[in-house]
PDB file of C-alpha atoms in Angstrom:
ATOM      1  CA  UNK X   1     139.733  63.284  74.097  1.00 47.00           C
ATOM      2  CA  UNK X   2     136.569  61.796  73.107  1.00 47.00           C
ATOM      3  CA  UNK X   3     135.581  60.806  69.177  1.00 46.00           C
ATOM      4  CA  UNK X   4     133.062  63.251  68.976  1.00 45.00           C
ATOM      5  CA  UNK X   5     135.247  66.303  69.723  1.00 48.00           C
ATOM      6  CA  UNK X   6     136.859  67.063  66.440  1.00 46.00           C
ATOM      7  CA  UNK X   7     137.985  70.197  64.641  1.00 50.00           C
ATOM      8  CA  UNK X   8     134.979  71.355  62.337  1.00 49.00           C
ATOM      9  CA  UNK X   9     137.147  73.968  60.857  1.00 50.00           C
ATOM     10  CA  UNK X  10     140.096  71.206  59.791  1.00 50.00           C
ATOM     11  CA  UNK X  11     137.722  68.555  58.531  1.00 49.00           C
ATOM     12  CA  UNK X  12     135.624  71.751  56.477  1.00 46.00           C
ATOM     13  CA  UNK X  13     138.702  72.685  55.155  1.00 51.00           C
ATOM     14  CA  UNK X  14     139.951  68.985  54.127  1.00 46.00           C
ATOM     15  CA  UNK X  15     136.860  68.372  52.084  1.00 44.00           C
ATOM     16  CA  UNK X  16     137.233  71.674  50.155  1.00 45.00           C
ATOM     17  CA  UNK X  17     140.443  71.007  49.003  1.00 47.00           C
ATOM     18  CA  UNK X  18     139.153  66.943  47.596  1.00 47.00           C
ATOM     19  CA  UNK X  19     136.007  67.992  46.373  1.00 47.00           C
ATOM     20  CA  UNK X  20     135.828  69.061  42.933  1.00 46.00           C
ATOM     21  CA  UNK X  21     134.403  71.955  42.371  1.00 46.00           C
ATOM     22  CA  UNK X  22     131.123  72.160  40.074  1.00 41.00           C
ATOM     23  CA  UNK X  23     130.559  75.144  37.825  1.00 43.00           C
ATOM     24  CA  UNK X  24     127.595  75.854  36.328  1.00 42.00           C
ATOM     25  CA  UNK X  25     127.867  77.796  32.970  1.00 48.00           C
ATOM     26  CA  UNK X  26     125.203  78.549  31.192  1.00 51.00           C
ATOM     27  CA  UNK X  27     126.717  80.242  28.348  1.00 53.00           C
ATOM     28  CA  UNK X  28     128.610  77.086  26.983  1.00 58.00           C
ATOM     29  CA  UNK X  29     125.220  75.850  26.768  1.00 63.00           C
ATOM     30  CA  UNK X  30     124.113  75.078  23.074  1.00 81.00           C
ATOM     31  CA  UNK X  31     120.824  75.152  21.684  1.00 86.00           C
ATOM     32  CA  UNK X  32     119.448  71.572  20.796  1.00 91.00           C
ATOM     33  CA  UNK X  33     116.654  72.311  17.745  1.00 94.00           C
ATOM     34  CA  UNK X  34     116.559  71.691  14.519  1.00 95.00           C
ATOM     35  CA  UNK X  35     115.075  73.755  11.964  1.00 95.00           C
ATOM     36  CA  UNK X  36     113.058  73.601   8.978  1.00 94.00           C
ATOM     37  CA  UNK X  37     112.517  75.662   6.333  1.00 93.00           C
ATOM     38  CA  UNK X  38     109.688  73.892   4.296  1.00 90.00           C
ATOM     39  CA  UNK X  39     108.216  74.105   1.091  1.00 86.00           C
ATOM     40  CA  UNK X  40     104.446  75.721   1.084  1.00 84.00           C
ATOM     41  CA  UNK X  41     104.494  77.923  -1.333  1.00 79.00           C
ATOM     42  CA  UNK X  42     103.717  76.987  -5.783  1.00 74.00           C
ATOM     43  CA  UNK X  43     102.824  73.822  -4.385  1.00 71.00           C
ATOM     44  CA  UNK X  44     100.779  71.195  -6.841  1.00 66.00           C
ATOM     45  CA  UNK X  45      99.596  69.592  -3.546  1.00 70.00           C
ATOM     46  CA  UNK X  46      97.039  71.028  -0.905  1.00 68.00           C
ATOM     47  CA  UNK X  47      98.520  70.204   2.494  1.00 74.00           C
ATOM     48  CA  UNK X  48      95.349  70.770   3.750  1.00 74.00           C
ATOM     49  CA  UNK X  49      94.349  67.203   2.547  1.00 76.00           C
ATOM     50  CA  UNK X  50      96.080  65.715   5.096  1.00 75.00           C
ATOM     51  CA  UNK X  51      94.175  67.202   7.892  1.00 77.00           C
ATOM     52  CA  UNK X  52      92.321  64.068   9.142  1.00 80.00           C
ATOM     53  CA  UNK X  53      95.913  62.094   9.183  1.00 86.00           C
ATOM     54  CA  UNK X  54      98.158  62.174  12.435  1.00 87.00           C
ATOM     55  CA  UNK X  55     100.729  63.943  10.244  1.00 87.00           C
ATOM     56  CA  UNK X  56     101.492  65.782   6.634  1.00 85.00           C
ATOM     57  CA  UNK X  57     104.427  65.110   4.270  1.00 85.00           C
ATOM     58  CA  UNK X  58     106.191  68.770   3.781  1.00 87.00           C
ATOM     59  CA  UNK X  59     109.240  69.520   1.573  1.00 85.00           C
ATOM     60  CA  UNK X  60     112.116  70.551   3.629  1.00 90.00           C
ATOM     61  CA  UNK X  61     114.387  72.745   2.003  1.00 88.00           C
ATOM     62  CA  UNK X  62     117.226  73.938   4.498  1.00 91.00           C
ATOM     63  CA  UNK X  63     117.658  71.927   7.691  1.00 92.00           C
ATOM     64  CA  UNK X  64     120.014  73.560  10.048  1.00 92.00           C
ATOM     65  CA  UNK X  65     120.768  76.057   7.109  1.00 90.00           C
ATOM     66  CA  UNK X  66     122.142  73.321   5.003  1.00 91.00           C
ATOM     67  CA  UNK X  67     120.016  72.937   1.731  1.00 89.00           C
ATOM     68  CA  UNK X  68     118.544  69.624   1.675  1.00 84.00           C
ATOM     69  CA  UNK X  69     116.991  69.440  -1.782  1.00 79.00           C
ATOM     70  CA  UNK X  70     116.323  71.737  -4.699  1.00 76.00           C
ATOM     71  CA  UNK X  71     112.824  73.064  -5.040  1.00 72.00           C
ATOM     72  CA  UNK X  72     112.680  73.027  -9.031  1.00 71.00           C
ATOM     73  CA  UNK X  73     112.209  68.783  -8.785  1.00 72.00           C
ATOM     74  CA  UNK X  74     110.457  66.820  -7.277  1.00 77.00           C
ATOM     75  CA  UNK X  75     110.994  66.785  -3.618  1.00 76.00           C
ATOM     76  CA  UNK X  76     110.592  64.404  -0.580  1.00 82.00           C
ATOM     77  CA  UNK X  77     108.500  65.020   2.198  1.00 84.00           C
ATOM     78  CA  UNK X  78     109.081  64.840   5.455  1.00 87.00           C
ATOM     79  CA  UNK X  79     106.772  63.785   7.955  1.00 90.00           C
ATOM     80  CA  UNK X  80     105.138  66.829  10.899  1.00 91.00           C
ATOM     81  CA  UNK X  81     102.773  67.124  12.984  1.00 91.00           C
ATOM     82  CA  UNK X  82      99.020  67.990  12.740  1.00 87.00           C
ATOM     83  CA  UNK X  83      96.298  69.967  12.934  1.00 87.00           C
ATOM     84  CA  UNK X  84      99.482  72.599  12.442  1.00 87.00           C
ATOM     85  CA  UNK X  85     101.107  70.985   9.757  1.00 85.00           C
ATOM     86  CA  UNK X  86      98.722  70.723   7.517  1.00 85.00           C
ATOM     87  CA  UNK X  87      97.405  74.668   8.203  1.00 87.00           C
ATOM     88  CA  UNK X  88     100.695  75.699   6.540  1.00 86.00           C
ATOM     89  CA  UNK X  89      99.860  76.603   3.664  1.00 84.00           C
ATOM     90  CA  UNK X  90      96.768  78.638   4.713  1.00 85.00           C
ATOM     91  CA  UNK X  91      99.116  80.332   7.412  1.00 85.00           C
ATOM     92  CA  UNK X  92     101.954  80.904   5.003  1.00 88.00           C
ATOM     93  CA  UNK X  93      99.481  82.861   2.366  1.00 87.00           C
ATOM     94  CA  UNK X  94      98.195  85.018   5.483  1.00 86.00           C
ATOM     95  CA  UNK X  95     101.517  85.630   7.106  1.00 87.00           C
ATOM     96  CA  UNK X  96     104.202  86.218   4.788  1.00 89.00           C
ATOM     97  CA  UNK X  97     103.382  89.464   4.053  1.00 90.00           C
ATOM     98  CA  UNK X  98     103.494  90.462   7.711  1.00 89.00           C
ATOM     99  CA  UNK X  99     106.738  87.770   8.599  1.00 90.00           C
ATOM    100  CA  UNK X 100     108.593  87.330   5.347  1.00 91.00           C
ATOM    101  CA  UNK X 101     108.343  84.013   3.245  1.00 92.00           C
ATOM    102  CA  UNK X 102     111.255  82.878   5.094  1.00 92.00           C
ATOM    103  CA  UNK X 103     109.915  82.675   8.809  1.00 93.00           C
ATOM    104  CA  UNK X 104     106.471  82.240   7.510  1.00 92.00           C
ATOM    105  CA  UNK X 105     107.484  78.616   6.932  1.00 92.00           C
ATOM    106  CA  UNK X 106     109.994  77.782   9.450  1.00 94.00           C
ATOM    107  CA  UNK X 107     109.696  75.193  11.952  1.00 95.00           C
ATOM    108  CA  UNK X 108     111.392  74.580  14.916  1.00 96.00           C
ATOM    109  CA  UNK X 109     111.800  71.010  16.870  1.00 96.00           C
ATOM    110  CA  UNK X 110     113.236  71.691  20.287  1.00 96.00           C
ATOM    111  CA  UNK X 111     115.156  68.555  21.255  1.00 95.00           C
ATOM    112  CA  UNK X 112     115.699  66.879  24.982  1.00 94.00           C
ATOM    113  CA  UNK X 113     118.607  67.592  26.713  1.00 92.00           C
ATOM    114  CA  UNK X 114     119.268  64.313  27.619  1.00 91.00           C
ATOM    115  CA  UNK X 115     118.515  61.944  24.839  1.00 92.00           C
ATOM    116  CA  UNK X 116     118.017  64.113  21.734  1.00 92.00           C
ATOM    117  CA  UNK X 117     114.783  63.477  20.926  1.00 95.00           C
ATOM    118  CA  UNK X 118     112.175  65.799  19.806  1.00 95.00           C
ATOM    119  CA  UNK X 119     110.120  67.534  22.864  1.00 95.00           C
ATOM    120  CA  UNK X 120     108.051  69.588  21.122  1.00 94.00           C
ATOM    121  CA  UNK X 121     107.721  71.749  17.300  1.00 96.00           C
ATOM    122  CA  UNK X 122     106.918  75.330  16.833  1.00 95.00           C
ATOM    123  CA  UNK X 123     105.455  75.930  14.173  1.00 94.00           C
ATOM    124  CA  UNK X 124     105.058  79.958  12.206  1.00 92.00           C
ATOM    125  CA  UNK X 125     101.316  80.160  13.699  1.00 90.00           C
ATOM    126  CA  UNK X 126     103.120  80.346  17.432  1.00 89.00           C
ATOM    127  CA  UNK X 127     101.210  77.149  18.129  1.00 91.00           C
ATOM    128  CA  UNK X 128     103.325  73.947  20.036  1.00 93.00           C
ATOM    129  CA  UNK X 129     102.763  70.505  19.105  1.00 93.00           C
ATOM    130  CA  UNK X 130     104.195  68.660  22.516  1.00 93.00           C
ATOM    131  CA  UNK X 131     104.932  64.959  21.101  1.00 92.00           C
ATOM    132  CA  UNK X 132     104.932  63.036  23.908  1.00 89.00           C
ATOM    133  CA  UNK X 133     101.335  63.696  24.523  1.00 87.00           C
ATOM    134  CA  UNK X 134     100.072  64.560  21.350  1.00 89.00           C
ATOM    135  CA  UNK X 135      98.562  67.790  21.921  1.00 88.00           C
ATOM    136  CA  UNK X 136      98.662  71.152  19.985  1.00 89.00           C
ATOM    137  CA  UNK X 137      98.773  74.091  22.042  1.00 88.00           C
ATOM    138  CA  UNK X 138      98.923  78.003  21.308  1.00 86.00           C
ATOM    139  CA  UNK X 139     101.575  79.774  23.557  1.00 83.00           C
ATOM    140  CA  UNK X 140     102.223  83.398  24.413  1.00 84.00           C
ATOM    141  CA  UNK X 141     104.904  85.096  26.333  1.00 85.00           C
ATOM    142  CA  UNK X 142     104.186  88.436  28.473  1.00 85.00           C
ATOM    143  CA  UNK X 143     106.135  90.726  29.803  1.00 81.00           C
ATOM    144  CA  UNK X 144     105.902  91.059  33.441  1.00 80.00           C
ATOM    145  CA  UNK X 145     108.062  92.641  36.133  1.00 80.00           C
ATOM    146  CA  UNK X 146     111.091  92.609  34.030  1.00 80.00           C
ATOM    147  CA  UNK X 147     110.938  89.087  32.755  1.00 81.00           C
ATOM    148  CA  UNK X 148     109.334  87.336  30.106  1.00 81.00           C
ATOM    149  CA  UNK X 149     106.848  85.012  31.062  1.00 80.00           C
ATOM    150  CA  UNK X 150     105.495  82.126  29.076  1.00 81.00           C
ATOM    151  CA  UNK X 151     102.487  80.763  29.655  1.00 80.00           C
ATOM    152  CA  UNK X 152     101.458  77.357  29.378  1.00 81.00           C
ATOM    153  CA  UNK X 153      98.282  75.283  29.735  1.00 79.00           C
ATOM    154  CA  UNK X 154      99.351  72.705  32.566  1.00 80.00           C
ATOM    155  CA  UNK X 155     101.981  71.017  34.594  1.00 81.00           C
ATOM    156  CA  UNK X 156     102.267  68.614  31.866  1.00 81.00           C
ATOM    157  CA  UNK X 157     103.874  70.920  29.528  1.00 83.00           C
ATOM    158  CA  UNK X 158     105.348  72.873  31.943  1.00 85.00           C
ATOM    159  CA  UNK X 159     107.366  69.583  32.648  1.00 87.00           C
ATOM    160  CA  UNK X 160     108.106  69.081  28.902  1.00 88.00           C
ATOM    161  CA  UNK X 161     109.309  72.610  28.631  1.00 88.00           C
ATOM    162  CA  UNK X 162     111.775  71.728  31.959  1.00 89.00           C
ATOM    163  CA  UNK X 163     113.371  68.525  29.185  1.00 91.00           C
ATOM    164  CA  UNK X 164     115.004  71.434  27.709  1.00 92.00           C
ATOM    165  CA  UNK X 165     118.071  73.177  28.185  1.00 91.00           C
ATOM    166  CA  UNK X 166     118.566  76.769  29.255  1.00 89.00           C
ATOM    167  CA  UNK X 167     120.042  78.177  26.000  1.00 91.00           C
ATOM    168  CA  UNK X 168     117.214  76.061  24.440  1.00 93.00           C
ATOM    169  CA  UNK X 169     114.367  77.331  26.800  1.00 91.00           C
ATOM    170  CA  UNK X 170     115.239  80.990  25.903  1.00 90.00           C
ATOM    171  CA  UNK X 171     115.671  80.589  22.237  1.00 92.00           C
ATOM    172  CA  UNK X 172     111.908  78.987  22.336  1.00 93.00           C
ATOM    173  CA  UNK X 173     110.468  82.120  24.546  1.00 90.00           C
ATOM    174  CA  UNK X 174     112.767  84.269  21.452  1.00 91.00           C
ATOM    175  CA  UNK X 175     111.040  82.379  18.985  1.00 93.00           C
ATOM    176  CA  UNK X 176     107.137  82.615  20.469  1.00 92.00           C
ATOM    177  CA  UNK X 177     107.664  86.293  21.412  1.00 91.00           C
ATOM    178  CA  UNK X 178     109.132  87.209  17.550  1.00 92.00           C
ATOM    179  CA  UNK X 179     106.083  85.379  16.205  1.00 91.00           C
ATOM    180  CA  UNK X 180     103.737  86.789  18.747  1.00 91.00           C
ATOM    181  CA  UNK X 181     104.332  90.108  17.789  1.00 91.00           C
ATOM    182  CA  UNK X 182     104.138  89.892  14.522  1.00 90.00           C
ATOM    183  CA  UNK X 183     101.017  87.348  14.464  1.00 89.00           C
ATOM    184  CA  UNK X 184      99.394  90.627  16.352  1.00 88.00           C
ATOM    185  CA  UNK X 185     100.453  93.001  13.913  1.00 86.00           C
ATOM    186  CA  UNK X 186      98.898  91.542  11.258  1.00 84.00           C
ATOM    187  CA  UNK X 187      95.557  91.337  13.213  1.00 84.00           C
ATOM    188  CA  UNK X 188      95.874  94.941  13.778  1.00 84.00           C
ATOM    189  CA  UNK X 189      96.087  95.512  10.667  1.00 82.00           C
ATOM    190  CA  UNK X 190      93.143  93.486   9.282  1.00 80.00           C
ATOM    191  CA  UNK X 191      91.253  94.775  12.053  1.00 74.00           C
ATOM    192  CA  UNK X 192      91.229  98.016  10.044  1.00 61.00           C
TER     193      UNK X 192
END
């Protein structure tokens, strides 16, 4: 009997029962954002001042849905990105009335799935700061062949968008398509 005559079946069949098996499940997948609910509105500040800066000091309020600080004091800022950032106040007095005062100042920092940090921030106006190149972009997801499709400017956020995880992925298409619709509703409506 020579070496290379063996028993594919046996040896198949010996390395199913070591191996372990790996299961891929998306739905114990958690979402990795966090999200703010700032400040904009009654303001003695105009956030607009800030535009030239690299960011604007905002007032969060709820972080994760846990109240952070009370809006009757003073408050804290903290620290976003701009052009967007400091646009908030404009956008909030334009789209409230169409999103709600809640949503209308929500903003959304979709972490890495490795390491935690921030990938990029949505921000009410649909528009995507991506941090690790700087750069504010405006997204928009279509429907196509029954799937959503997002659609993004290059590889190089196409690659940041890959740093997060599944459940995290979808929640951001959930999140540009609610504000999407709504952002068109209102320009329907001033249209008139």
């Amino acid at each position: 009997m020579s070496i290379f005559n063996f028993n594919k079946k046996s040896d198949n069949e010996r390395v199913r029962s070591n191996a372990q098996p790996l299961v891929i499940n998306r739905a114990n997948s958690h979402k990795k954002k966090n999200t703010y609910i700032v400040c904009v509105k009654n303001l003695m500040a105009d956030l607009s001042m800030h535009a030239s800066c690299s960011t604007t000091p905002i007032a969060v309020i709820t972080l994760n849905g846990k109240q952070v600080q009370n809006t009757g004091d003073w408050m804290n800022g903290t620290m976003f990105p701009n052009p967007m950032a400091a646009n908030m106040q404009h956008v909030f007095e334009k789209l409230s009335p169409v999103m709600g005062e809640t949503m209308a100042s929500t903003i959304v920092e979709y972490l890495d799935k490795y390491n935690g940090k921030p990938v990029l921030t949505l921000f009410p106006q649909n528009a995507v700061y991506f941090h690790e190149y700087q750069k504010t972009v405006q997204l928009s997801v279509e429907q196509e062949d029954d799937k959503l499709v997002m659609y993004l400017p290059n590889t190089l956020a196409q690659e940041q968008v890959m740093r997060l995880n599944h459940a995290t992925r979808t929640d951001l298409i959930k999140q540009v398509l609610k504000r999407q619709k709504l952002i068109r509703d209102y320009q329907q409506n001033n249209q008139r």
